Amino acid sequence: MSAAGPVVRMRDVSKVFTSVDGDRFTAVESLDLEVGSGDIVAIVGKTGCGKSTTFNLLLGLEEATTGSIELLGHDPYREFDWFRSKLGVIFQTDRLLPWRTALENARVGLEILDFSEKEQNDIALQWLHKLELQGFEDAYPHELSGGMRQRVGMARAFCLSPEIFFADEAFGHLDQSTARRLREVFLELVTESRKTCLLITHNIHEALEIGSRLVILGRPGRVLADMETPTNATRAEMAEFEDRVLDIIENNEVVG
Ligand SMILES: Nc1ncnc2c1ncn2[C@@H]1O[C@H](COP(=O)(O)OP(=O)(O)O)[C@@H](O)[C@H]1O
Ligand SMILES: [Mg+2]
């Protein structure tokens, strides 16, 4: 962790949604989380436990009901504009613009940031190639497979050289082997960039493959456990670890 403090800091954060009838629903409760510079953290938890809500809070798309959130020392909700290009997001679905080619989709953030047209194309092409999309630069999203579209979405995020990467169920809708390969590519590029990464998933396998640290969320969103992912573990040890994670999720009680 750098002397400047953690890259992500959530303190006693809660998020309560109020319906039009005035019913209150707690999606996140007393959530504490710190992530240091360069950490790759997987956040795992059951569907509906508040993972995406946590992400929306971190991205400044929702305001916390109580508690404080700081990213790079700034409040993502109140200082939304400060974060321009500092956060790279990879969504569950690719969210590409259907009328734009792969290249035009990849460079969209650079256009908004007023990079010259040459820079936009140079940077976008570089990332499309790193993501193994040579030959598909001028293809439209409907001409690409799901995995390839997700790669274009990743290129779009990497183009901005963000400080923090966020991925929310980014591999969830792909077939297992495509998802696995894409996770490898993603992890390689994030590690190479030495940037901080938070990856959200309901898939424990995925969490263990990507994260060096595993944060288990319970329902409503709060940290049940925060642990190092075993390295160089045998298959049996890994299976045991996975069982333990499943138990913690099932029990929905804070460990420690
Ligand atoms: N805008 C909203 N208004 C009301 N309830 C919401 C809203 N967003 C999410 N929720 C509820 O909060 C809970 C957590 O949702 P979410 O964060 O999407 O879970 P996850 O991503 O872990 O599956 C769910 O019960 C969901 O229905
Ligand atoms: Mg979700």
Coordinates of C-alpha atoms and ligand atoms in Angstrom, one line a residue:
M1 CA 0.0 0.0 0.0
S2 CA 1.4 3.4 -1.0
A3 CA 2.2 6.1 1.5
A4 CA -0.6 8.1 0.1
G5 CA -3.1 5.6 1.5
P6 CA -5.4 3.0 0.0
V7 CA -6.7 3.4 -3.5
V8 CA -10.2 2.4 -2.5
R9 CA -11.6 3.1 1.0
M10 CA -15.1 2.3 2.0
R11 CA -16.0 3.0 5.6
D12 CA -19.2 1.8 7.3
V13 CA -21.1 2.3 4.0
S14 CA -24.7 1.5 3.6
K15 CA -27.2 1.9 0.8
V16 CA -30.9 1.9 1.4
F17 CA -33.3 2.1 -1.5
T18 CA -36.7 3.6 -0.9
S19 CA -39.5 2.5 -3.2
V20 CA -42.3 4.8 -4.5
D21 CA -44.5 3.4 -1.7
G22 CA -41.9 4.4 0.9
D23 CA -40.7 0.8 1.6
R24 CA -37.0 0.8 2.6
F25 CA -34.7 -1.9 1.4
T26 CA -31.1 -2.2 2.6
A27 CA -28.8 -3.4 -0.2
V28 CA -25.5 -2.6 1.5
E29 CA -24.9 -2.5 5.2
S30 CA -21.8 -1.4 7.2
L31 CA -19.4 -2.2 4.4
D32 CA -15.8 -1.7 5.1
L33 CA -13.2 -2.2 2.4
E34 CA -9.7 -1.1 1.7
V35 CA -7.8 -1.8 -1.5
G36 CA -4.1 -0.9 -1.9
S37 CA -2.4 0.2 -5.1
G38 CA -1.8 -2.6 -7.6
D39 CA -4.0 -5.0 -5.7
I40 CA -6.2 -7.4 -7.7
V41 CA -9.2 -8.2 -5.6
A42 CA -12.1 -10.5 -6.4
I43 CA -15.4 -9.8 -4.7
V44 CA -17.6 -12.8 -4.5
G45 CA -21.2 -13.2 -3.2
K46 CA -24.6 -14.6 -4.0
T47 CA -26.7 -13.0 -6.6
G48 CA -28.7 -10.1 -5.0
C49 CA -26.2 -9.6 -2.1
G50 CA -25.4 -6.1 -3.3
K51 CA -22.3 -6.5 -5.4
S52 CA -23.5 -4.3 -8.3
T53 CA -24.8 -1.7 -5.8
T54 CA -21.3 -1.6 -4.3
F55 CA -19.9 -1.1 -7.7
N56 CA -22.3 1.7 -8.5
L57 CA -21.3 3.4 -5.2
L58 CA -17.6 3.1 -6.1
L59 CA -18.2 4.5 -9.6
G60 CA -20.1 7.4 -8.2
L61 CA -23.3 6.4 -9.9
E62 CA -25.2 6.1 -6.6
E63 CA -24.9 8.1 -3.4
A64 CA -24.2 6.2 -0.2
T65 CA -27.0 6.5 2.4
T66 CA -24.4 6.6 5.2
G67 CA -20.6 6.1 5.5
S68 CA -17.8 7.4 3.4
I69 CA -16.2 6.3 0.2
E70 CA -12.9 7.5 -1.2
L71 CA -11.2 6.5 -4.4
L72 CA -7.7 7.9 -4.9
G73 CA -8.5 10.2 -2.0
H74 CA -11.7 11.6 -3.7
D75 CA -15.4 11.1 -3.3
P76 CA -16.7 9.3 -6.4
Y77 CA -20.2 10.7 -6.1
R78 CA -19.5 14.3 -5.1
E79 CA -16.4 14.7 -7.3
F80 CA -17.7 12.7 -10.2
D81 CA -16.0 14.8 -12.8
W82 CA -12.6 14.4 -11.2
F83 CA -12.7 10.8 -12.1
R84 CA -12.8 11.3 -15.8
S85 CA -10.7 8.6 -17.4
K86 CA -9.3 7.4 -14.1
L87 CA -11.8 4.5 -13.8
G88 CA -11.9 1.7 -16.4
V89 CA -15.1 -0.3 -16.3
I90 CA -15.8 -3.6 -18.0
F91 CA -19.5 -4.3 -17.8
Q92 CA -21.4 -7.6 -17.8
T93 CA -22.5 -7.0 -21.4
D94 CA -20.2 -5.3 -23.9
R95 CA -22.4 -2.2 -24.2
L96 CA -20.9 -1.4 -27.6
L97 CA -22.5 1.0 -30.0
P98 CA -23.9 -1.2 -32.8
W99 CA -23.4 1.3 -35.6
R100 CA -19.7 1.7 -34.8
T101 CA -16.8 -0.6 -35.8
A102 CA -14.6 -2.3 -33.3
L103 CA -12.0 0.5 -33.7
E104 CA -14.6 3.2 -33.4
N105 CA -16.0 1.6 -30.3
A106 CA -12.6 1.2 -28.7
R107 CA -11.6 4.8 -29.2
V108 CA -14.8 6.4 -27.9
G109 CA -13.4 7.4 -24.6
L110 CA -10.4 9.0 -26.3
E111 CA -12.8 11.0 -28.5
I112 CA -14.5 12.4 -25.4
L113 CA -11.1 13.3 -23.9
D114 CA -10.2 15.2 -27.1
F115 CA -7.3 13.2 -28.2
S116 CA -6.2 13.9 -31.8
E117 CA -7.7 11.6 -34.4
K118 CA -4.2 10.0 -35.0
E119 CA -3.7 9.4 -31.3
Q120 CA -7.2 7.9 -30.9
N121 CA -6.5 5.5 -33.7
D122 CA -3.0 4.6 -32.7
I123 CA -4.0 3.9 -29.1
A124 CA -7.1 2.0 -30.0
L125 CA -5.4 -0.1 -32.6
Q126 CA -2.6 -1.0 -30.1
W127 CA -5.2 -2.3 -27.6
L128 CA -7.3 -4.1 -30.1
H129 CA -4.1 -5.9 -31.2
K130 CA -3.1 -6.7 -27.6
L131 CA -6.6 -8.2 -27.2
E132 CA -6.0 -10.4 -30.3
L133 CA -8.5 -8.6 -32.6
Q134 CA -6.1 -8.1 -35.5
G135 CA -8.2 -8.2 -38.7
F136 CA -11.4 -7.2 -37.0
E137 CA -10.7 -3.5 -36.5
D138 CA -13.4 -2.6 -39.1
A139 CA -16.0 -5.2 -38.1
Y140 CA -19.3 -4.1 -36.6
P141 CA -20.4 -5.7 -33.2
H142 CA -23.0 -7.9 -34.9
E143 CA -20.2 -9.4 -37.0
L144 CA -18.2 -10.4 -33.9
S145 CA -18.7 -13.3 -31.4
G146 CA -19.7 -12.5 -27.8
G147 CA -16.1 -13.1 -26.6
M148 CA -14.7 -10.7 -29.3
R149 CA -17.3 -8.0 -28.4
Q150 CA -16.2 -8.3 -24.8
R151 CA -12.6 -7.9 -25.9
V152 CA -13.5 -4.6 -27.7
G153 CA -15.2 -3.5 -24.5
M154 CA -11.9 -4.2 -22.7
A155 CA -9.9 -2.4 -25.3
R156 CA -12.2 0.6 -24.8
A157 CA -11.3 0.5 -21.0
F158 CA -7.6 0.0 -21.5
C159 CA -7.3 2.8 -24.0
L160 CA -7.9 5.3 -21.2
S161 CA -5.0 4.0 -19.0
P162 CA -7.3 4.2 -16.0
E163 CA -5.9 4.1 -12.4
I164 CA -8.5 1.5 -11.3
F165 CA -10.2 -1.3 -13.3
F166 CA -13.7 -2.5 -12.4
A167 CA -15.2 -5.6 -13.8
D168 CA -18.8 -6.6 -12.8
E169 CA -19.6 -10.1 -13.9
A170 CA -17.6 -9.3 -17.1
F171 CA -17.2 -13.0 -18.1
G172 CA -20.5 -14.3 -16.8
H173 CA -22.4 -14.6 -20.0
L174 CA -19.6 -16.3 -22.0
D175 CA -19.1 -20.0 -22.5
Q176 CA -16.6 -21.5 -20.0
S177 CA -13.6 -21.8 -22.3
T178 CA -14.1 -18.4 -23.8
A179 CA -14.5 -16.9 -20.3
R180 CA -11.4 -18.7 -19.1
R181 CA -9.2 -17.4 -22.0
L182 CA -10.6 -13.9 -21.6
R183 CA -9.9 -13.9 -17.9
E184 CA -6.3 -14.9 -18.6
V185 CA -5.9 -12.1 -21.1
F186 CA -7.5 -9.6 -18.8
L187 CA -5.4 -10.6 -15.8
E188 CA -2.2 -10.5 -17.9
L189 CA -2.9 -6.9 -19.1
V190 CA -4.0 -5.7 -15.7
T191 CA -0.9 -7.2 -14.0
E192 CA 1.3 -5.7 -16.7
S193 CA -0.3 -2.2 -16.2
R194 CA 0.3 -2.6 -12.4
K195 CA -3.0 -0.9 -11.8
T196 CA -5.6 -1.7 -9.1
C197 CA -8.4 -4.0 -10.1
L198 CA -11.7 -4.9 -8.5
L199 CA -13.5 -7.8 -10.0
I200 CA -17.0 -8.8 -9.0
T201 CA -18.4 -12.2 -9.6
H202 CA -20.9 -14.8 -8.3
N203 CA -18.5 -17.4 -9.7
I204 CA -16.1 -18.7 -7.1
H205 CA -13.8 -20.4 -9.7
E206 CA -13.5 -17.1 -11.5
A207 CA -12.8 -15.2 -8.3
L208 CA -10.0 -17.7 -7.4
E209 CA -8.5 -17.5 -10.8
I210 CA -8.3 -13.8 -10.9
G211 CA -7.9 -12.4 -7.5
S212 CA -4.9 -12.6 -5.2
R213 CA -7.3 -11.5 -2.5
L214 CA -10.8 -12.7 -2.0
V215 CA -13.5 -10.6 -0.4
I216 CA -16.7 -12.5 0.4
L217 CA -19.9 -10.4 0.6
G218 CA -23.0 -11.5 2.5
R219 CA -26.5 -10.3 2.2
P220 CA -27.2 -7.4 2.7
G221 CA -23.8 -6.3 1.2
R222 CA -21.2 -6.5 3.9
V223 CA -17.8 -8.2 4.2
L224 CA -18.1 -11.8 5.7
A225 CA -14.4 -12.6 5.1
D226 CA -11.4 -11.1 3.5
M227 CA -8.6 -13.5 2.6
E228 CA -5.6 -14.2 0.5
T229 CA -6.2 -16.6 -2.3
P230 CA -3.9 -19.7 -2.0
T231 CA -1.0 -19.8 -4.4
N232 CA 0.6 -23.0 -5.7
A233 CA -2.2 -25.0 -4.1
T234 CA -2.9 -28.5 -5.2
R235 CA -6.2 -29.4 -6.7
A236 CA -7.3 -30.9 -3.4
E237 CA -6.3 -27.9 -1.4
M238 CA -8.0 -25.6 -3.9
A239 CA -11.2 -27.7 -3.7
E240 CA -11.1 -27.5 0.1
F241 CA -10.6 -23.7 0.0
E242 CA -13.6 -23.4 -2.4
D243 CA -15.7 -25.5 0.0
R244 CA -14.8 -23.1 2.8
V245 CA -15.8 -20.1 0.7
L246 CA -19.1 -21.8 -0.2
D247 CA -19.8 -22.5 3.5
I248 CA -19.1 -18.9 4.5
I249 CA -21.5 -17.7 1.8
E250 CA -24.2 -20.1 2.9
N251 CA -23.8 -19.2 6.6
N252 CA -24.0 -15.5 5.7
E253 CA -22.2 -14.7 9.0
V254 CA -19.1 -12.6 9.5
V255 CA -16.0 -14.8 9.9
G256 CA -13.2 -13.7 12.3
Ligands
LIG1 N1 -32.3 0.9 -7.7 C1 -32.7 0.0 -6.9 N2 -33.9 0.1 -6.2 C2 -34.3 -0.8 -5.3 N3 -33.7 -1.9 -5.1 C3 -32.5 -2.2 -5.7 C4 -32.0 -1.2 -6.7 N4 -30.8 -1.7 -7.1 C5 -30.6 -2.9 -6.5 N5 -31.7 -3.2 -5.7 C6 -31.8 -4.4 -4.8 O1 -30.7 -4.5 -4.0 C7 -30.3 -5.9 -3.9 C8 -28.8 -6.0 -4.4 O2 -28.8 -5.8 -5.8 P1 -27.5 -5.9 -6.6 O3 -26.5 -5.0 -6.0 O4 -27.8 -5.7 -8.0 O5 -27.0 -7.4 -6.3 P2 -25.9 -8.3 -7.0 O6 -25.1 -7.5 -8.0 O7 -25.1 -8.8 -5.9 O8 -26.6 -9.4 -7.7 C9 -31.3 -6.7 -4.7 O9 -32.2 -7.2 -3.8 C10 -31.9 -5.6 -5.6 O10 -33.2 -6.0 -6.0
MG2 MG -24.9 -7.7 -10.1

